[in-house]
XYZ file of C-alpha atoms in Angstrom:
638
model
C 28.667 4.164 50.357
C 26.938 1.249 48.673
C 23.596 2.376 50.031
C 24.191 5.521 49.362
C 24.103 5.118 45.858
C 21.197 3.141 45.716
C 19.632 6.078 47.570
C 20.892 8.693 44.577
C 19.747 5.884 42.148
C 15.970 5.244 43.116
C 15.609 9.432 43.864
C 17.175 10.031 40.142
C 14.774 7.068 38.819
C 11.301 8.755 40.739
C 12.292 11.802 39.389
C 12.120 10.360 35.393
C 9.259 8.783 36.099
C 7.383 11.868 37.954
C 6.869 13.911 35.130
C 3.688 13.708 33.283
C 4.804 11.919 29.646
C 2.440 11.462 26.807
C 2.190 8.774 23.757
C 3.238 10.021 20.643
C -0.074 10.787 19.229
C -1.405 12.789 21.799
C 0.800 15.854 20.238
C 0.452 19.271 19.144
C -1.607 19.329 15.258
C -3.605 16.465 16.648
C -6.994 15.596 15.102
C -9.650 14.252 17.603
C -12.835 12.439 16.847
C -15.668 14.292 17.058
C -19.029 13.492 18.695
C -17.536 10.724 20.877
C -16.124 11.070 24.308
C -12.646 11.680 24.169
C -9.980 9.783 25.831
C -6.596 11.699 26.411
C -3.816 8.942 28.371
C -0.377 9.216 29.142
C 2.366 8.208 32.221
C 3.188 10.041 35.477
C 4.855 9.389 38.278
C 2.649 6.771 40.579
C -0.271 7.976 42.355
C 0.184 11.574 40.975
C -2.230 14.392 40.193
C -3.143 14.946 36.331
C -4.844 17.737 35.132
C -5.775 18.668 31.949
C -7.381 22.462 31.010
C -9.386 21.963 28.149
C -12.217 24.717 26.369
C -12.062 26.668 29.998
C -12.874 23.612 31.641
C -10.893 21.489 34.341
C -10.731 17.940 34.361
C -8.681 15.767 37.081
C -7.221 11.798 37.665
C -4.759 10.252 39.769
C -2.657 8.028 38.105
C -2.164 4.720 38.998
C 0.423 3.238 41.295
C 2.381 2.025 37.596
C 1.999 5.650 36.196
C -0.480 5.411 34.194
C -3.584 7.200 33.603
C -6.510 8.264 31.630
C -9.033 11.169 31.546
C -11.830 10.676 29.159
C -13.256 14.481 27.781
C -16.936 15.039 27.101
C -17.970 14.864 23.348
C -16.831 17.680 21.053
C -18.318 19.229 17.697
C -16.269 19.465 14.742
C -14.090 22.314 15.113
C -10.964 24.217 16.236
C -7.873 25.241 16.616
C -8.155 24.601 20.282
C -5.426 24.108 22.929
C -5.149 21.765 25.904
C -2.916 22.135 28.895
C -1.948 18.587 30.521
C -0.078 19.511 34.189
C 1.472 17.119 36.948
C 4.766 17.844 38.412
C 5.398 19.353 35.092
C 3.234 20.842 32.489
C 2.797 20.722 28.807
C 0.749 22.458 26.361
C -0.506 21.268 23.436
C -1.584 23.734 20.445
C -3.445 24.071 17.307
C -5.955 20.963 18.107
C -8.753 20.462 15.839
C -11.708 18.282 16.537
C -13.222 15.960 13.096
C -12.710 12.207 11.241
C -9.982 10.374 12.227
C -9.607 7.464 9.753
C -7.030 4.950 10.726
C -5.144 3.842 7.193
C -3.863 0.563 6.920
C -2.464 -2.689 4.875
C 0.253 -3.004 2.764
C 2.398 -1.093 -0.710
C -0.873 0.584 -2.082
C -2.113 2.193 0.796
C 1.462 2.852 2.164
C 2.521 4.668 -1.159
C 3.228 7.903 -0.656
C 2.427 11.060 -2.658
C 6.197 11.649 -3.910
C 5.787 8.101 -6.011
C 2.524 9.664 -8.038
C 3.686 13.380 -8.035
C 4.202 13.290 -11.915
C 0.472 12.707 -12.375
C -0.387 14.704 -9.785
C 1.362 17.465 -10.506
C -1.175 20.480 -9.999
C -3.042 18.761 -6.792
C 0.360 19.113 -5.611
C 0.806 22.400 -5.953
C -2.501 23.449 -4.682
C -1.928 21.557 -1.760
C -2.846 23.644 1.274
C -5.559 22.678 3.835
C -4.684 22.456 7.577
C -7.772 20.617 8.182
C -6.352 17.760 6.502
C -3.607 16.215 8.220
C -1.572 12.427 8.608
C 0.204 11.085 10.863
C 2.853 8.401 9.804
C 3.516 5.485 12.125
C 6.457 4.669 12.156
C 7.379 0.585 10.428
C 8.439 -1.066 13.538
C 7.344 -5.551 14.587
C 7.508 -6.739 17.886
C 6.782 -10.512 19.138
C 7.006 -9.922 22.699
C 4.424 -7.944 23.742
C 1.513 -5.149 22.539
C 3.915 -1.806 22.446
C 1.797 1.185 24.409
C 3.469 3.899 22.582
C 5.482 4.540 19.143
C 8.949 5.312 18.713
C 8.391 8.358 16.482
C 5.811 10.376 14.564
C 3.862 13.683 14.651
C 0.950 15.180 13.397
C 1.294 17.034 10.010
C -1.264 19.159 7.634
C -1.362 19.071 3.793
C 1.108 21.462 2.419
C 3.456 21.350 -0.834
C 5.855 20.212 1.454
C 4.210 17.444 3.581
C 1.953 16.039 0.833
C 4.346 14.033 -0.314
C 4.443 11.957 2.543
C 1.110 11.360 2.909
C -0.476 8.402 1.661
C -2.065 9.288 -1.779
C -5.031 6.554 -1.297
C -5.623 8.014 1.897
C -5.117 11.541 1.044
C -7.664 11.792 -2.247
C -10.253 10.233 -0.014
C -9.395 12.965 2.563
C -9.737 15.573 -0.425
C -13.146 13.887 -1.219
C -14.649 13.942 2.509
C -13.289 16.803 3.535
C -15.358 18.741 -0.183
C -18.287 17.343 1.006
C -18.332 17.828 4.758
C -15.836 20.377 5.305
C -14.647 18.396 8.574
C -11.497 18.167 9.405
C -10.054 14.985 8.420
C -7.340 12.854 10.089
C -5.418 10.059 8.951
C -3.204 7.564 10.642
C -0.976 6.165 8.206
C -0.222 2.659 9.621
C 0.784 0.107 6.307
C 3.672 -1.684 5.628
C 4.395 -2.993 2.174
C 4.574 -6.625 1.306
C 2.227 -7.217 4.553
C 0.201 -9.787 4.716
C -3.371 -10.117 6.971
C -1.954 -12.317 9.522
C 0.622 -9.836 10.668
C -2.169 -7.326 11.719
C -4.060 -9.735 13.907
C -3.823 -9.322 18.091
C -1.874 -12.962 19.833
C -5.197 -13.791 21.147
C -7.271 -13.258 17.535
C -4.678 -15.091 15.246
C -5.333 -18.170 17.707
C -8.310 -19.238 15.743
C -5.613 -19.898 12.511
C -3.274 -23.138 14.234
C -0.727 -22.702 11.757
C -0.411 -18.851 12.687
C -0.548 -18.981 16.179
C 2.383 -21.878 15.787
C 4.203 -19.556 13.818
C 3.690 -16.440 15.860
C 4.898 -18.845 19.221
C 8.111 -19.590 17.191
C 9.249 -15.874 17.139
C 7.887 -14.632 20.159
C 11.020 -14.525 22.027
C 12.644 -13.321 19.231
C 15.869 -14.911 19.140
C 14.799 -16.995 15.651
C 14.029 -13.752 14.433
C 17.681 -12.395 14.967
C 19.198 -15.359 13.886
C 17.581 -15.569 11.056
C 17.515 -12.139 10.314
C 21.737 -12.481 10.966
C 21.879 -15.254 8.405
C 19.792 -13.683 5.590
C 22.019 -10.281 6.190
C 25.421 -11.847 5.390
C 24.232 -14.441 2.777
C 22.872 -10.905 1.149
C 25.690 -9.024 2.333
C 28.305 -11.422 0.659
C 26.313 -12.119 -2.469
C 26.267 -7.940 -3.268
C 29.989 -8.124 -2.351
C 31.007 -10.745 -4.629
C 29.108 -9.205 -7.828
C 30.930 -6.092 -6.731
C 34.366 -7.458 -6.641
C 33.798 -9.964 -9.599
C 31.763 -7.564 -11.868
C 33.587 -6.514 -14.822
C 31.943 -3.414 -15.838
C 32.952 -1.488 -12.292
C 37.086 -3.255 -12.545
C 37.402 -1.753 -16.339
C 34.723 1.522 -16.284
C 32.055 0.885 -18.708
C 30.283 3.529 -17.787
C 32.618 6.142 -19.236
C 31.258 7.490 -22.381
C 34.990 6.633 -24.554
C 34.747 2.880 -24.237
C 35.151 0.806 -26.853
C 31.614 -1.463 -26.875
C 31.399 -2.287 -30.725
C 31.670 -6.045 -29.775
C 28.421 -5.889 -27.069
C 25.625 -7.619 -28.054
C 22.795 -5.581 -28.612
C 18.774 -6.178 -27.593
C 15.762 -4.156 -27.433
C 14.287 -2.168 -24.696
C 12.186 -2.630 -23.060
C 12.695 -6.307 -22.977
C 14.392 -8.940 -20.664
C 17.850 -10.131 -21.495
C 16.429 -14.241 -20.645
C 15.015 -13.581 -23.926
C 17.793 -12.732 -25.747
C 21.492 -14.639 -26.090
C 22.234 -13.960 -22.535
C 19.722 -16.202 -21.391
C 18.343 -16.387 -17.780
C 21.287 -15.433 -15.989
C 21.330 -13.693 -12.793
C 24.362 -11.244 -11.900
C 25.661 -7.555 -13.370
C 24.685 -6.603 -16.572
C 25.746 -3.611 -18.377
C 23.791 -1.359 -21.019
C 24.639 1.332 -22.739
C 23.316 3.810 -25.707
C 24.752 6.458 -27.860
C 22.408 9.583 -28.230
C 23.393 12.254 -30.557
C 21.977 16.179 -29.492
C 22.015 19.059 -31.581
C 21.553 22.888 -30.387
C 22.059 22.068 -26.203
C 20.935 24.577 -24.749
C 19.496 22.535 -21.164
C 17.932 24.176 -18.446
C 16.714 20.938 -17.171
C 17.613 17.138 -17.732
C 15.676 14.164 -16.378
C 16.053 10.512 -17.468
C 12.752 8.365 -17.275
C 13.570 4.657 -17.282
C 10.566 3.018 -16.778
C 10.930 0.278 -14.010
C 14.335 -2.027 -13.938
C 14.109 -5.575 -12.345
C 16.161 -5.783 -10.072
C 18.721 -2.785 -9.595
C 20.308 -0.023 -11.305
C 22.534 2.487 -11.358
C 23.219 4.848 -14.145
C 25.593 7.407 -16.159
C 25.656 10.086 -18.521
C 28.892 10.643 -20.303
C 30.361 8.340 -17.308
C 28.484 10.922 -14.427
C 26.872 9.280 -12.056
C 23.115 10.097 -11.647
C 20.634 7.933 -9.702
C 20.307 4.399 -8.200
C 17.397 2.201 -7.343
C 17.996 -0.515 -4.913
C 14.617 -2.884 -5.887
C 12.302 -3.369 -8.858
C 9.400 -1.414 -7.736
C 9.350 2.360 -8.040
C 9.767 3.925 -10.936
C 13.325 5.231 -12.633
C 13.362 9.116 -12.382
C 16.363 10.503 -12.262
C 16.630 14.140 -12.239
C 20.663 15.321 -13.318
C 23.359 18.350 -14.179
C 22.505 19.295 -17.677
C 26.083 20.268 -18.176
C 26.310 16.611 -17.982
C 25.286 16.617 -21.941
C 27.432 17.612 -24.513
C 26.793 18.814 -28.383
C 27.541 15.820 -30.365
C 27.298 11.945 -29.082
C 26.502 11.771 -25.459
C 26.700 8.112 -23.835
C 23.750 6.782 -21.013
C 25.043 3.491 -19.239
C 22.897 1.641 -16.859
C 24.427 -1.060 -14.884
C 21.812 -3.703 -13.739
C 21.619 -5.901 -11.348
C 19.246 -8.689 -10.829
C 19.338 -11.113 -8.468
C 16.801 -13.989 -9.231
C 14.609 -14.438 -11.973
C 14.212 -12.727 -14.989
C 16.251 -9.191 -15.432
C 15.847 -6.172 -17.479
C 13.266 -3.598 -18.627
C 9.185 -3.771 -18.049
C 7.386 -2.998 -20.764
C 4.485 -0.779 -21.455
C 6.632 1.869 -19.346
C 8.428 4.908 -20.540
C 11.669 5.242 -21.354
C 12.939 8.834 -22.054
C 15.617 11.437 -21.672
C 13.754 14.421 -21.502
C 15.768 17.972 -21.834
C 13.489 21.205 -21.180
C 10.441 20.474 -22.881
C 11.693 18.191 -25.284
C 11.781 14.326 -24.812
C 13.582 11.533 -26.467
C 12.477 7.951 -26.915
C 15.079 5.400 -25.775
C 13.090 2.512 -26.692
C 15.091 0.338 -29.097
C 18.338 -1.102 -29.384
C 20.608 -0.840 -26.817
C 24.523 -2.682 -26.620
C 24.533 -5.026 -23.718
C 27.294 -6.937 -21.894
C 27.448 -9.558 -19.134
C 29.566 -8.085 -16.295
C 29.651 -11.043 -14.230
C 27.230 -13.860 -13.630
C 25.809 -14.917 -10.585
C 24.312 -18.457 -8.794
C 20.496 -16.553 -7.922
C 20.337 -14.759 -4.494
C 18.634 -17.402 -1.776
C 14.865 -16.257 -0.749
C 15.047 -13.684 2.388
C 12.865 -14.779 5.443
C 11.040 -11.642 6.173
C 10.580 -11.316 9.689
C 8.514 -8.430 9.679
C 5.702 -10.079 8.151
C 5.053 -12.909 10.407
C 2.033 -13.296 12.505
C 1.505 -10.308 15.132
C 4.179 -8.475 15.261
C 3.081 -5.566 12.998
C -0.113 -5.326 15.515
C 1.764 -5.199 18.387
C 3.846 -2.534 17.205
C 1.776 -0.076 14.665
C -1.643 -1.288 15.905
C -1.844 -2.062 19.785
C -0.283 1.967 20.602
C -3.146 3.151 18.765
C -6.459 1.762 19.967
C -7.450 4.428 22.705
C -7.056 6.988 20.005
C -11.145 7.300 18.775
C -11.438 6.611 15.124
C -14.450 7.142 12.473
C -13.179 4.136 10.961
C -10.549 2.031 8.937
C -9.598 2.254 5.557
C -7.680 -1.058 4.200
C -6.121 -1.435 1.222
C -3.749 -5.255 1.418
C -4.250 -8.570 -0.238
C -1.342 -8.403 -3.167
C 0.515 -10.994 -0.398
C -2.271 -12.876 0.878
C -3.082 -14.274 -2.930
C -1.070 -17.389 -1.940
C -3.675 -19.138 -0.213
C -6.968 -16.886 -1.050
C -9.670 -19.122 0.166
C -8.453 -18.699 4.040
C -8.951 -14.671 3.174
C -12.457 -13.726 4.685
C -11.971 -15.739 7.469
C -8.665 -13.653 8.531
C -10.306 -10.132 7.193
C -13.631 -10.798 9.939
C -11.107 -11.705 12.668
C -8.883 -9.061 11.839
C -12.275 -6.423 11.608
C -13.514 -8.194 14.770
C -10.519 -7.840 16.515
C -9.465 -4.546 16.027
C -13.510 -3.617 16.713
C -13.081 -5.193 20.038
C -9.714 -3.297 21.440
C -11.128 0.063 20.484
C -14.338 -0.581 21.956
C -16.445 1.977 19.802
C -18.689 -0.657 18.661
C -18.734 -1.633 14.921
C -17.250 0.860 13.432
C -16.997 1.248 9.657
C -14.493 -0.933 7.869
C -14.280 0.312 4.402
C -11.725 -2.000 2.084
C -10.249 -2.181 -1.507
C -10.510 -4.903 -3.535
C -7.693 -6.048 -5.754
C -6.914 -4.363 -8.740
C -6.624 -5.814 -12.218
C -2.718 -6.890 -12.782
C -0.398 -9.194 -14.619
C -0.875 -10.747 -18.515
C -4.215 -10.941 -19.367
C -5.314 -14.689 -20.603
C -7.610 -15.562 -23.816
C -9.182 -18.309 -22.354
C -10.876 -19.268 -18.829
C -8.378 -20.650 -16.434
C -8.261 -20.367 -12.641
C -6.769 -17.328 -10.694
C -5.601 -17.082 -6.810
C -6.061 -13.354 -7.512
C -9.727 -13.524 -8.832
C -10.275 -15.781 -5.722
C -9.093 -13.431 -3.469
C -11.341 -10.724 -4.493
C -14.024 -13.324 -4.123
C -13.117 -13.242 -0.781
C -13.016 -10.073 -0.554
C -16.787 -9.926 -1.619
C -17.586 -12.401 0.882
C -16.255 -9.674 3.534
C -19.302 -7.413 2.606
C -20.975 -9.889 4.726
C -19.813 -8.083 8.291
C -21.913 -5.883 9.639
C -20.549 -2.039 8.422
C -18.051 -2.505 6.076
C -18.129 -1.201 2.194
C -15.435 -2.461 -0.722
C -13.764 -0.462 -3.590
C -13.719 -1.886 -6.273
C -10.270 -1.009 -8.675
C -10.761 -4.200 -11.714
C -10.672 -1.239 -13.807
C -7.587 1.286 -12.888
C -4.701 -1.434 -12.555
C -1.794 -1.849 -14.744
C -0.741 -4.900 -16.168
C 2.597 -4.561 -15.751
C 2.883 -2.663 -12.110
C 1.505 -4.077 -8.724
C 1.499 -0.545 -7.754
C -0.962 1.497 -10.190
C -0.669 4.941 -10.372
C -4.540 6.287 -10.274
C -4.661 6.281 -6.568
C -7.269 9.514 -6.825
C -10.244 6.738 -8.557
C -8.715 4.443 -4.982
C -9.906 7.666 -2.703
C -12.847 8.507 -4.630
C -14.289 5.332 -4.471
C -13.522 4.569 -0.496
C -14.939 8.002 -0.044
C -18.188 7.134 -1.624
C -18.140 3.774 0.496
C -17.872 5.824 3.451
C -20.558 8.552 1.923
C -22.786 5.633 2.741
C -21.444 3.643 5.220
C -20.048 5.781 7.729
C -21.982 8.893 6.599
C -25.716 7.650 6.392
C -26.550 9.146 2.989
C -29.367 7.194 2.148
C -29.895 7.679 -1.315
C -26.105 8.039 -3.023
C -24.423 5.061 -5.808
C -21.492 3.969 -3.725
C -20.921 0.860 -5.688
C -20.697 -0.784 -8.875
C -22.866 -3.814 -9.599
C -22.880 -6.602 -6.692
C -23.567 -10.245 -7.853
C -26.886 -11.205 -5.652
C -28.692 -14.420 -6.932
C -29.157 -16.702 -10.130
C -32.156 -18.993 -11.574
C -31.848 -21.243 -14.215
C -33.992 -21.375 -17.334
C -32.791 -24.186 -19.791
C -29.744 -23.889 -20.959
C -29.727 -19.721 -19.621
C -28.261 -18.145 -16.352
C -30.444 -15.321 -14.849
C -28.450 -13.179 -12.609
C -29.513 -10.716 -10.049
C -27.038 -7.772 -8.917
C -27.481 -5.086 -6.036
C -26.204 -1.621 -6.512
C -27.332 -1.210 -9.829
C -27.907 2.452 -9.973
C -29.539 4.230 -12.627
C -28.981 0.831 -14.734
C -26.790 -1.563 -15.932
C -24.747 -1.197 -19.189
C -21.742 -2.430 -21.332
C -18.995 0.106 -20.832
C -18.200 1.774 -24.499
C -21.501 0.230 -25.730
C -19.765 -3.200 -26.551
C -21.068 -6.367 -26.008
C -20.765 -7.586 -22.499
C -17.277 -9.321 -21.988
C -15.790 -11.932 -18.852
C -18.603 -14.036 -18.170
C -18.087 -17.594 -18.675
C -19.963 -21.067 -17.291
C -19.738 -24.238 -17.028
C -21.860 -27.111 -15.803
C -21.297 -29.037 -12.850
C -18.388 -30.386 -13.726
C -16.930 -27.281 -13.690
C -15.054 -26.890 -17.748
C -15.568 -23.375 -17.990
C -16.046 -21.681 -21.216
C -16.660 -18.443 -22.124
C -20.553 -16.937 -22.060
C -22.677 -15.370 -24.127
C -24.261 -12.524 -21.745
C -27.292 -9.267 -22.488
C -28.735 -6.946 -20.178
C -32.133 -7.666 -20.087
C -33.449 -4.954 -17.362
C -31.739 -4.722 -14.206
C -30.746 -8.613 -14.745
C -28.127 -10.575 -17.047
C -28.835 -13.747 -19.497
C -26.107 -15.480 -19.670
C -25.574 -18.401 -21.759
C -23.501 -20.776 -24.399
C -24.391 -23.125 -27.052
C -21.781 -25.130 -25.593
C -23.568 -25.875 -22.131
C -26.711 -27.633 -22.034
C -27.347 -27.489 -18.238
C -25.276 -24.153 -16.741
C -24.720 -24.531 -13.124
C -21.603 -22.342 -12.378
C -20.481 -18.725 -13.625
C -17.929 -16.483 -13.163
C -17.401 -12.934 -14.257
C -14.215 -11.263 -14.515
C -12.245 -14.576 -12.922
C -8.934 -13.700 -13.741
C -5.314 -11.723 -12.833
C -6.312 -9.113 -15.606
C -10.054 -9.639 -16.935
C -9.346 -6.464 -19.179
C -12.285 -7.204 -21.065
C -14.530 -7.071 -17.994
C -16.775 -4.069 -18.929
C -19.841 -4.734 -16.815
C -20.987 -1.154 -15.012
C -23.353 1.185 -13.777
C -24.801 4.099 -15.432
C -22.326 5.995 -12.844
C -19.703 4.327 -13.939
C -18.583 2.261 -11.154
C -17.381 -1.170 -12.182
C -19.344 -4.714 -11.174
C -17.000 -6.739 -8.913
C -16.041 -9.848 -9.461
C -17.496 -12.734 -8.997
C -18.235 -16.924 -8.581
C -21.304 -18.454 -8.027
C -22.977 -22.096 -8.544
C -26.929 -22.874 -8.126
C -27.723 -24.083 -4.858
């Protein structure tokens, strides 16, 4: 009997494994890259005949004795729809196939952010939205230690529509928009980012073994049982800590949200603002806000409440209805509601708050509205306040997901016999902690992924860090302006081309909403770089070389255009120097030509200068005649 049933088992086991399977890319919609031979892979059973009908041709493989197997397609044109019929002991068909630019997308928040979080600004590209030559596919976030995955757990190939837009990445999409109205080639884009990400996480077991301390890491979570334990730990010490505000808060045991209550003894601050500053203090916990709005001849259609951004949580009422939650400080407060729940007369918004560590309440330079039809209502001002219940701060989460590998191995490794134009990168935000390791893991990273998809050097095209954070008055060091120094340095491997955004940040947002000046600028990287036009502006001003002349800096730049100028027609703004000693101070600078003079009464023998070397050098205004902004830079006299 025994045998028998082994018998059953290994026939019922052959069978699963005898039917042709393919990865999860290798779908209907698919986008393939032209002008390169093609490879189409999948599983079978072992030793098994593969065929695949393609363009009324034949083409044949046996797959190995593990399954798997490969058949590599002659070169194609830009074109389509086509389809392709894959048979074994089964057969599937694949439809609507086009052949173009397959861009994979990667990094972390900015290039993962999707069209839904911009949709406000982009209202009408929105709604215009309708090419089926531009389409995404959206890998799935997944890590894995243990080994390179060879397929993904989910995803499919979809084309811009109303609908799907708002999936799509928007960096990745405008530079799609911008490609695709210059070439009219289809355009494909693999959407593989993770937010909070940083460069080590992206990098094969073998690569990251030039960086010690990540390779030690990496070996520590391999077998992934520190992972789950940890991972365990951090979900009840966060699990408990939610629980306890819950039971302990005041404002959920007594209903402060109902519009009746009886608040006149709250405290009362301004928003936006943060409650540390005020006579709460820097308390972490629940706290409570609410605001009285009187309304006068209701007649709503439509009712949305714009709250700028909350640190950390919220959740918030109207007349004591319940209508939206955020879970995290990062996207922005839109919450869409009933109009019936508004009332003639006085009509009551509470917004509970929770913050876990740090400072909590409101960001400024954000709006905060209730906006009914076409009419909107500033809620900027006082608001009554109250402590629900106070908290010791939340303990720092371990994030698994962003240690060394595991993010290739799982959203990188499936992907790398899919042919690719090239890679567009947008991360950094999390690698600002130690900037000066930063090139070093950007040409492994380049060189790595280069190597597994063995198409030679293909173009690497990258944004540089935005502007962000309080802007300073007086020359200080930055992590962020080293980064993008970094960053610079990059341009140094063979094929790649930087964006850069010092110009279309926000101070107060790590996620800026312009994404369409993000794609327009990658898309005139890759005008150049991938595309070969010879004579097009792709950049703004490059720092080259310096000579000294007495107590004067001469600076050289690359990719000056049609000339250099002061943005506005100001005087030029962020240069500073300093002599060897390196006291910085800030510069006197003129365009003289196609070069700078920089100098200051203050500095008899200049040896260093910087430009733009800060979080937020808002007064950077060094450009182009095209108007593409200089990058920033360091340099010293050799």
């Amino acid at each position: 009997m025994k045998k028998i049933l082994i018998f059953i088992t290994l026939i019922i086991c052959a069978s699963s494994y005898s039917q042709i399977k393919l990865p999860r890319l290798i779908s209907d919609g698919m986008i393939l890259q032209r002008d390169i031979p093609v490879k189409i892979w999948g599983w079978a059973g072992p030793n098994e005949k593969v065929e695949i009908s393609f363009n009324k041709k034949k083409f044949q493989t046996m797959s190995s004795q593990d399954g798997n197997w490969t058949i590599v397609l002659p070169a194609q044109k830009a074109g389509g729809p086509y389809e392709m019929i894959l048979s074994a002991s089964n057969t599937i068909a694949l439809k609507d196939i086009l052949f173009g630019d397959v861009w994979l997308c990667s990094g972390q928040s900015n290039m993962e952010l999707p069209m839904e979080r911009v949709k406000d600004k982009y209202k009408d590209s929105i709604a215009k939205a309708d090419n089926p030559n531009i389409r995404q596919f959206l890998v799935p976030d997944q890590y894995d230690f243990a080994k390179e995955n060879v397929d993904l757990s989910s995803g499919e190939w979809r084309s811009v529509n109303p609908q799907n837009i708002l999936n799509f990445s928007a960096v990745a999409y405008f530079f799609a928009s911008e490609i695709y109205a210059k070439y009219k080639i289809p355009i494909g884009l693999i959407n593989s980012a993770l937010g909070g990400s940083p460069a080590e996480c992206w990098i094969s077991a073998e690569a990251v073994k030039k960086f010690p301390e990540y390779d030690a890491e990496y070996q520590k979570f391999k077998d992934g049982k520190l992972g789950t334990q940890i991972e365990e730990n951090d979900r009840k010490i966060n699990t408990d800590w939610y629980k306890s505000v819950n039971q302990q808060d005041e404002g959920l045991k007594n209903h402060w949200s109902k519009p009746d209550l009886e608040d006149s003894d709250w405290a009362t601050m301004n928003i936006p603002g943060y409650w540390a500053d005020n006579a709460l203090g820097n308390t972490n916990g629940a706290v409570w806000f609410r605001k009285e709005v009187d309304l006068s001849n209701l007649k709503a259609t439509n009712a949305k409440l714009i709250l700028g951004r909350i640190v950390d949580a919220d959740s918030v009422y109207v007349n004591g209805n319940f209508v939206g939650t955020t879970s995290y400080m990062y996207p922005p407060r839109k919450y869409a509601f009933d109009p019936k729940f508004l009332k003639e007369g006085k009509n009551e918004i509470a917004i509970r708050v929770i913050n876990n560590t740090g400072r909590g309440g409101f960001v400024a330079d954000k709006p905060y509205q209730l906006i009914i039809d076409n009419d909107s209502i500033d809620l900027k001002g006082s608001w009554k306040y109250k402590l629900g219940t106070k908290m010791l701060p939340l303990p720092p989460q371990t994030f698994i997901r962003w240690k060394p590998v595991g993010l290739y191995n799982s959203m990188i490794a499936p992907l790398k016999n899919y042919g690719i134009k090239g890679v567009l990168w947008y991360q950094g935000e999390s690698s600002t902690k130690k900037p000066a390791e930063y090139a070093a893991l950007m040409e492994t990273l380049i060189n790595n992924w280069r190597t597994e998809w063995k198409q030679g050097s293909f173009p690497f095209l990258f944004v540089q860090l935005t502007n962000f954070m309080d802007p300073k008055t007086e020359p200080g060091e930055s992590n962020w302006a080293a980064l993008r120094q970094q960053q610079k340095n990059i341009l140094a491997v063979p094929n790649t081309g930087m964006a850069v955004t010092i110009d279309i940040g926000e101070w107060n947002d790590i996620h800026p909403l312009n994404k369409y000046d993000v794609g327009k600028r990658l898309a005139l990287q890759a005008r150049k770089v991938a595309y070969g036009e010879k004579n097009i502006v792709s950049s703004g001003p490059l720092f080259k070389e310096m000579e000294q002349k007495g107590n004067q800096l001469i600076l050289s730049f690359t990719d000056v255009g049609s000339g250099l100028i002061a943005k506005n027609n100001a005087f030029l703004r962020g240069f500073e120097i300093a002599e060897k000693d390196g006291k910085f101070v800030w510069a006197n600078a003129v365009i003289e030509g196609n070069k700078i003079k920089v100098w200051s009464d203050a500095v008899s023998q200049p040896f260093k200068v910087r430009y733009a070397w800060a979080d937020n050098p808002i007064e950077a205004n060094l450009f182009n005649k095209e108007d593409l902004p200089a990058s920033p830079f360091e340099a010293s006299l050799h």
